[in-house]
mmCIF file of C-alpha atoms and ligand atoms in Angstrom:
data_model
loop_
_atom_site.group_PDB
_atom_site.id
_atom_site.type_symbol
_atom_site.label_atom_id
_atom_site.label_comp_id
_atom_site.label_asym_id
_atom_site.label_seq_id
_atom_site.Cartn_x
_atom_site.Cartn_y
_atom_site.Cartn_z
ATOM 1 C CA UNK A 1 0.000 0.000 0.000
ATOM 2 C CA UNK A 2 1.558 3.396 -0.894
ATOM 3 C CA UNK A 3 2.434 5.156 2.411
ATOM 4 C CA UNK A 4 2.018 9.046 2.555
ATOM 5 C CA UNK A 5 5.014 10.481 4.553
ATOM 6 C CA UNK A 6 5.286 14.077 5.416
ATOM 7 C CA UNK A 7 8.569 15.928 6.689
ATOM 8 C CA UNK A 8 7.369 18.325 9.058
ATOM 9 C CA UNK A 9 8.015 20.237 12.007
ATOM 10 C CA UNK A 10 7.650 23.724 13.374
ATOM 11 C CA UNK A 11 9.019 27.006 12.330
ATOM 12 C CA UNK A 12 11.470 27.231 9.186
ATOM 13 C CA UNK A 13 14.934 25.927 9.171
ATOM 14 C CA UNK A 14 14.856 22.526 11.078
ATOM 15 C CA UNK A 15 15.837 21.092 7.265
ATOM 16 C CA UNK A 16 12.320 19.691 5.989
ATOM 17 C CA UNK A 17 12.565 20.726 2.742
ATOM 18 C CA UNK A 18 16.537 19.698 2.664
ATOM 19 C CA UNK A 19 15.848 16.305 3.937
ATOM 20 C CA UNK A 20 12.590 15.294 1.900
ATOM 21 C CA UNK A 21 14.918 16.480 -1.458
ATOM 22 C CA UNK A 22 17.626 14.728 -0.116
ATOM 23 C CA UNK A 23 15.544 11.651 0.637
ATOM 24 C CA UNK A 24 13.529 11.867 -3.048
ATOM 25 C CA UNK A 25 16.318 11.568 -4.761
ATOM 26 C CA UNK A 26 17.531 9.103 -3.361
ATOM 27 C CA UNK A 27 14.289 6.856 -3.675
ATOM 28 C CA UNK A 28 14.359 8.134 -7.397
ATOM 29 C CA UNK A 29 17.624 7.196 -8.213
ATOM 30 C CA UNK A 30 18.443 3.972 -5.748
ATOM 31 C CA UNK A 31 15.069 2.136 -6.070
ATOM 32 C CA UNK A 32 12.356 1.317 -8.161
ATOM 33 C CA UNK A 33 10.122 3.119 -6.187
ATOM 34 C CA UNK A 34 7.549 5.447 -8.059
ATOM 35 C CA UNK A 35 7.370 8.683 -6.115
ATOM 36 C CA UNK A 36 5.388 11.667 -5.983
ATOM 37 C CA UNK A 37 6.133 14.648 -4.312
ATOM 38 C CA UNK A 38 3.245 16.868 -3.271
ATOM 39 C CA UNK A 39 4.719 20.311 -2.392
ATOM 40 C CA UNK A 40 2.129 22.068 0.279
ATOM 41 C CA UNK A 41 3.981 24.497 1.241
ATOM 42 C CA UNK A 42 3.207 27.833 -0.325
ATOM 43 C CA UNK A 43 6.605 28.603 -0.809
ATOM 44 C CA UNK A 44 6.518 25.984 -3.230
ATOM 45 C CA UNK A 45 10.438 25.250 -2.793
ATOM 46 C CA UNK A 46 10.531 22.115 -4.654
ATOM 47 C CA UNK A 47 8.353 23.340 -7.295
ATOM 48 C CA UNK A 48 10.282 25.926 -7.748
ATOM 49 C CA UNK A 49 13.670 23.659 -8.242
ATOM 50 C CA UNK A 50 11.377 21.310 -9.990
ATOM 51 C CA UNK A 51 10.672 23.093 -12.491
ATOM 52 C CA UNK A 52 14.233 24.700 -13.663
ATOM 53 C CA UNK A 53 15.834 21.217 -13.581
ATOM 54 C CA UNK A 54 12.502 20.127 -16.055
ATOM 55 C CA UNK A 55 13.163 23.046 -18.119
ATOM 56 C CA UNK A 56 16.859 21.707 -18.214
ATOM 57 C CA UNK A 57 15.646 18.265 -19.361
ATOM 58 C CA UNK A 58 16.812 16.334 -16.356
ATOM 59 C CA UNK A 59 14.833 13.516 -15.126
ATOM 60 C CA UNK A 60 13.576 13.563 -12.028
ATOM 61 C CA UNK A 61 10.668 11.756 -9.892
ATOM 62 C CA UNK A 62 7.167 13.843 -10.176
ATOM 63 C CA UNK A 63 6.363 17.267 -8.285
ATOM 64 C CA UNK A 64 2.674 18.212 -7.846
ATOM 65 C CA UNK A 65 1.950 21.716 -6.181
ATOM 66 C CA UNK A 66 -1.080 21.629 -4.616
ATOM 67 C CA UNK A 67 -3.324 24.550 -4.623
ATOM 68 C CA UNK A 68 -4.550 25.511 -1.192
ATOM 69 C CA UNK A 69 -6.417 28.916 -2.336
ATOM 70 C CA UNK A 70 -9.636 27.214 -2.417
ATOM 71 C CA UNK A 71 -12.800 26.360 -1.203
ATOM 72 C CA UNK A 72 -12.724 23.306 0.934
ATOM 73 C CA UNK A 73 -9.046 22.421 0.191
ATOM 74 C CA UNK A 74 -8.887 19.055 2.275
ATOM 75 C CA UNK A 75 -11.376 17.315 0.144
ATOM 76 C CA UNK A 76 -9.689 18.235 -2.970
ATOM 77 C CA UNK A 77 -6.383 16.616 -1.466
ATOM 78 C CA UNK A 78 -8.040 13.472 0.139
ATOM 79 C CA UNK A 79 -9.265 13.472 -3.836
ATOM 80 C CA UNK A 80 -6.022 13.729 -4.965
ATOM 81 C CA UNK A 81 -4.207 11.326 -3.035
ATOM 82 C CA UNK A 82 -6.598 8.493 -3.539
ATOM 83 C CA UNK A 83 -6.152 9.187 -7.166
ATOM 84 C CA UNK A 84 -1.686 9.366 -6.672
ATOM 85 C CA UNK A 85 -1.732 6.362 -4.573
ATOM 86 C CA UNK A 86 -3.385 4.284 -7.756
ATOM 87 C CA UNK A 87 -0.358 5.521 -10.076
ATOM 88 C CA UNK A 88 2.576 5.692 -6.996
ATOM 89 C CA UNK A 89 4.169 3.729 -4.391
ATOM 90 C CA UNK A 90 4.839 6.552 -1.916
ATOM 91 C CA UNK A 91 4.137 9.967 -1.541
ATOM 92 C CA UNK A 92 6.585 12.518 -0.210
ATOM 93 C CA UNK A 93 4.649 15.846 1.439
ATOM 94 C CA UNK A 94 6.539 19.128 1.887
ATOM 95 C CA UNK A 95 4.665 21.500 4.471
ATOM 96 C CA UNK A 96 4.955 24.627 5.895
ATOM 97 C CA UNK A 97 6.010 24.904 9.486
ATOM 98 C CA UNK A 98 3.451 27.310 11.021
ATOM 99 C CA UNK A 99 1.065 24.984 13.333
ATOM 100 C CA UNK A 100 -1.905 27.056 12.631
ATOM 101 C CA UNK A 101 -1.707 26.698 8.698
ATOM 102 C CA UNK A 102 -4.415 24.322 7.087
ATOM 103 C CA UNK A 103 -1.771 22.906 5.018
ATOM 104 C CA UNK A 104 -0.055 21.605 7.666
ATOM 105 C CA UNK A 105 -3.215 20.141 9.456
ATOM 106 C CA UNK A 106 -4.734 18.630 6.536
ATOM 107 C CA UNK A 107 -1.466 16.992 5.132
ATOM 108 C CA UNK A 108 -0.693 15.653 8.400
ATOM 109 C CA UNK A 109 -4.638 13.867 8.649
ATOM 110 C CA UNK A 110 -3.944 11.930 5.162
ATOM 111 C CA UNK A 111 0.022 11.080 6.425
ATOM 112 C CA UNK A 112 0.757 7.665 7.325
ATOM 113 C CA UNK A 113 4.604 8.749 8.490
ATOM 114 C CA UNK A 114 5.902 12.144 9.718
ATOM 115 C CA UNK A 115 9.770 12.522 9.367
ATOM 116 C CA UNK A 116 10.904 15.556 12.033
ATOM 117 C CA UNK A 117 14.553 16.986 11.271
ATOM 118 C CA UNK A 118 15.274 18.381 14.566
ATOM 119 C CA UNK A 119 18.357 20.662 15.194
ATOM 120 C CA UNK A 120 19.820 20.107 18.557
ATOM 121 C CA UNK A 121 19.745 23.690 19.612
ATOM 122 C CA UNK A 122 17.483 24.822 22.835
ATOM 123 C CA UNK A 123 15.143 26.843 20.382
ATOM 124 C CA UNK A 124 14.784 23.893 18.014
ATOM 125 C CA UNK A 125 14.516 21.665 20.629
ATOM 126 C CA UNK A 126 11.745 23.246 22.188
ATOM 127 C CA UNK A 127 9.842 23.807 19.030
ATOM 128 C CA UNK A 128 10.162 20.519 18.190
ATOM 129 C CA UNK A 129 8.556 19.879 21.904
ATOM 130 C CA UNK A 130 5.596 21.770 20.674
ATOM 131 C CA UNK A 131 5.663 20.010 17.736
ATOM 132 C CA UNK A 132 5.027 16.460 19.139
ATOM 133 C CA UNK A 133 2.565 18.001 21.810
ATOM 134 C CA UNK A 134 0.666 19.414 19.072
ATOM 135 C CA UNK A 135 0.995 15.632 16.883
ATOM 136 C CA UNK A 136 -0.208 14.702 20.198
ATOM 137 C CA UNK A 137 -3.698 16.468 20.766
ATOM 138 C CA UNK A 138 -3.998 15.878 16.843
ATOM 139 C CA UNK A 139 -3.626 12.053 17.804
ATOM 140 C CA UNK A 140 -6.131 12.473 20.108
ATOM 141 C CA UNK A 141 -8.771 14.388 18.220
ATOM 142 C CA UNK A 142 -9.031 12.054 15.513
ATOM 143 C CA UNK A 143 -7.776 8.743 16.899
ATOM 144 C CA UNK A 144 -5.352 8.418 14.692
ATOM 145 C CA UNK A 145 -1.452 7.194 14.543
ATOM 146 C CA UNK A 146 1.483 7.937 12.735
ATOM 147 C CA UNK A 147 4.662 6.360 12.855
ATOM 148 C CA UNK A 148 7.296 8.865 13.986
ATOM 149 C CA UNK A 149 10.681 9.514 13.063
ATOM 150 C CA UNK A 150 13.060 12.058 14.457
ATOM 151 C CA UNK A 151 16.024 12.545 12.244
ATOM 152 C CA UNK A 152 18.950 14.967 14.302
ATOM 153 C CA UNK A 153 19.765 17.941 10.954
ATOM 154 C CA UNK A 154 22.228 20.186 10.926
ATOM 155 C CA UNK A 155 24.416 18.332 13.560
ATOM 156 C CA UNK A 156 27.619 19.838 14.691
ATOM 157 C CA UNK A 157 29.912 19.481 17.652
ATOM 158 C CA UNK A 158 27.971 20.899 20.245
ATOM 159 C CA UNK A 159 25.278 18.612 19.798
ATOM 160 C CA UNK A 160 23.113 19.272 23.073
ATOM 161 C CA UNK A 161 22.439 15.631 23.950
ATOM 162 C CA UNK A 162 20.898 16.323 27.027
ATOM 163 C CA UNK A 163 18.156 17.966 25.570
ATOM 164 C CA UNK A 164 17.207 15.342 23.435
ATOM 165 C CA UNK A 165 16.560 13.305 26.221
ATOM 166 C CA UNK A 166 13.727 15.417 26.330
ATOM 167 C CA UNK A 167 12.274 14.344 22.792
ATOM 168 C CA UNK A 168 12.865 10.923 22.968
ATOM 169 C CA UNK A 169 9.353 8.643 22.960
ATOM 170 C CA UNK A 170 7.310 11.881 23.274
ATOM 171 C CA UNK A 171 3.963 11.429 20.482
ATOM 172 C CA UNK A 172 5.745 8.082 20.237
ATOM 173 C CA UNK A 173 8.726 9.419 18.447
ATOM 174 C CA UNK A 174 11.344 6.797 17.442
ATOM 175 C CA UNK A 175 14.810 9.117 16.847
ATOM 176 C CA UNK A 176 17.196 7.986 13.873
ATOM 177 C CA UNK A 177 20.432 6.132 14.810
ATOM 178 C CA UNK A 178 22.189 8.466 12.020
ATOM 179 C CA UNK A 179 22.159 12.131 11.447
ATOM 180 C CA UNK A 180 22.804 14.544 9.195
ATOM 181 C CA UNK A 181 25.204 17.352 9.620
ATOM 182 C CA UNK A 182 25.790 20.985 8.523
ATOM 183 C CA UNK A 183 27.746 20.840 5.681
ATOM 184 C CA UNK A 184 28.141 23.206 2.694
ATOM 185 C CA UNK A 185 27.313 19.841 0.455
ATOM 186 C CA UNK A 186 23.575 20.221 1.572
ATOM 187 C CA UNK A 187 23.316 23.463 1.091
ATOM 188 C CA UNK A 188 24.493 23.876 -2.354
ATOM 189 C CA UNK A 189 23.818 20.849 -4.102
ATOM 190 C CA UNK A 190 20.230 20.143 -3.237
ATOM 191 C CA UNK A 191 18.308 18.963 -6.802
ATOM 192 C CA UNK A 192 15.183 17.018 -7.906
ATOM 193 C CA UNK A 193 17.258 15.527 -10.304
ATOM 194 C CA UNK A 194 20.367 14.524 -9.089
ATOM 195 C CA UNK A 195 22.071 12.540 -5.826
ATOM 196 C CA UNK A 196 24.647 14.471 -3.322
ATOM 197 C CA UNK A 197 26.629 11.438 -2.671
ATOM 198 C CA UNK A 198 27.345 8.377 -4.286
ATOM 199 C CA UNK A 199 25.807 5.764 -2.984
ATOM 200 C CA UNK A 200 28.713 3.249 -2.995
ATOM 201 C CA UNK A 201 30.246 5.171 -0.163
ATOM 202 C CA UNK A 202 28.940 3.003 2.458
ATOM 203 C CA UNK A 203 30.628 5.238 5.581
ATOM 204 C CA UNK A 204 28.703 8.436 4.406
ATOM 205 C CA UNK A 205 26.315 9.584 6.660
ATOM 206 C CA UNK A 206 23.614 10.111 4.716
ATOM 207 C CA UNK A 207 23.509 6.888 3.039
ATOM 208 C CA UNK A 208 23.622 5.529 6.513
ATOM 209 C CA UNK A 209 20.867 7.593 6.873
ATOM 210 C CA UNK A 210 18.595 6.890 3.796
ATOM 211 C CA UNK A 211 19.522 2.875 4.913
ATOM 212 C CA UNK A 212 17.731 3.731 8.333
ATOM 213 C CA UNK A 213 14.499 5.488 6.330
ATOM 214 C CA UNK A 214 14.556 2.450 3.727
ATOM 215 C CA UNK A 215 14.205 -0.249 6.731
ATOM 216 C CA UNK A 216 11.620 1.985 8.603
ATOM 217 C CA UNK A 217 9.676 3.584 5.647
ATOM 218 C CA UNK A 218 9.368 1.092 2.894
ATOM 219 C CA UNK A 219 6.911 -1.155 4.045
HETATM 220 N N1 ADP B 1 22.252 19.609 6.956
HETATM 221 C C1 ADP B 1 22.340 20.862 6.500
HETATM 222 N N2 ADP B 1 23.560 21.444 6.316
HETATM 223 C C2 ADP B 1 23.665 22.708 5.865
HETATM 224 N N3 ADP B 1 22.618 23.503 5.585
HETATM 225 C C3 ADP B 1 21.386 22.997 5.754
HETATM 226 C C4 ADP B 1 21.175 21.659 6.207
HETATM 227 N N4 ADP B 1 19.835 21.437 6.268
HETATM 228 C C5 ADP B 1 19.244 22.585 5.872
HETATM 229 N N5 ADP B 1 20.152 23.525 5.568
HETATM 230 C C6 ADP B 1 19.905 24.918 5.136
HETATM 231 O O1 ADP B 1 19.082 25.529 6.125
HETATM 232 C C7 ADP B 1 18.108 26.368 5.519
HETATM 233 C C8 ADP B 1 16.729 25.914 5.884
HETATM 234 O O2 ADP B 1 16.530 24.609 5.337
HETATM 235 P P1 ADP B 1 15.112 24.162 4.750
HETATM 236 O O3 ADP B 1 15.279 22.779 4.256
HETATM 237 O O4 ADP B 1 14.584 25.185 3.803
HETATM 238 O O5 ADP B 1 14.254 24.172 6.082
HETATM 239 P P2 ADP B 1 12.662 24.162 6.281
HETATM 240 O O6 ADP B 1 12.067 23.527 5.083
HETATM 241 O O7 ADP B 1 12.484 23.352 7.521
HETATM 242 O O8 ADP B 1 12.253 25.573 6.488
HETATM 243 C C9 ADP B 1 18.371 26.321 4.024
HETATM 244 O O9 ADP B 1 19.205 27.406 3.687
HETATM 245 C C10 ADP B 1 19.124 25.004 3.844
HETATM 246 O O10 ADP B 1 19.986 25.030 2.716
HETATM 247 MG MG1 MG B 2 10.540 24.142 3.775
#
């Protein structure tokens, strides 16, 4: 069954966007895996990317922007999602990180998964608190589950591991082995189109990485 996963947390920065690209292309490239990426967020990042690199004539998996200036928005995307899942085998959701935004409600109600980069700072840490508190009352209101994934972004050497005690089983949040750190690499290279590492390197940390998301996410 095609599982819907959407890389989310609050406020911009924490690496969503960075990490689903990252993540896409590798499923596009390493697997056989049809994938469609719905970009929610009305920044429209990956759209945006998208669409120069299709201009280019690169090959890439497919980008969908949905349109969220209308009436009744959720029933046009629980429409359009039981229509992707007949064509693709998982779905990739880019959202905004304000909690009160519809888009982020209404794309976390049709996700199966929710990936949260997390940046071991005190701010980020906290956010990402109200992040699973807010997953949490969500839970509640519509008895529904998720399989959660915390994935540490942006790490450096003043990781604040005491702090993530803090995170660590909260909404029933199951934190990544690996990490991914702040490096120039992930910055600059990011692409719909095209992989940031070779995948033959088996020490690099983001293939260790996309291993961990491959054994948890591809059911
Ligand atoms: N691991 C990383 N290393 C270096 N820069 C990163 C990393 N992850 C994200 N960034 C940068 O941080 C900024 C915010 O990332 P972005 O993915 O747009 O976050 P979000 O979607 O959560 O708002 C961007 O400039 C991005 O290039
Ligand atoms: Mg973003």
């Amino acid at each position: 069954m095609t599982k819907i996963i959407s890389f989310a947390n609050q406020k911009g920065g924490a690496g969503k966007t960075t990490l689903l690209m990252l993540t896409a292309a590798a499923v596009h490239k390493r697997t056989d895996k049809k994938l469609l990426v719905i970009d929610s967020d009305p920044q429209q990042s990956v759209k945006t990317i998208y669409k120069k690199e299709q201009e280019k004539g690169l090959s890439s998996y497919d980008v969908f922007a949905f349109n969220w200036n209308q009436a009744q928005p959720e029933v046009n995307l629980e429409k359009t999602l039981t229509l992707a899942k007949r064509k693709y085998d998982m779905i990739f959701m880019d959202v905004p990180g304000n909690l009160k935004s519809v888009e982020l409600y209404h794309s976390l109600v049709q996700s199966d998964i929710v990936i949260i980069p997390i940046v071991a700072s005190i701010l980020d840490i906290n956010a990402t608190i109200g992040f699973l508190t807010y997953l949490e009352d969500m839970a509640k209101e519509h008895n529904k589950t998720w399989e959660i994934f915390g994935v540490i972004n942006k790490k450096d050497k003043t990781i604040e591991h005491a702090l993530l005690h803090k995170l660590s089983g909260k909404a029933g949040m199951q934190l990544f082995y690996s990490a991914i750190s702040n490096l120039v690499r992930y910055r600059r290279l990011v692409s719909t189109a095209t992989e940031i590492v070779e995948p033959s390197i088996t020490d690099d940390e983001f293939n260790q990485y996309f291993d961990e998301f491959r054994k948890n996410c591809f059911i």
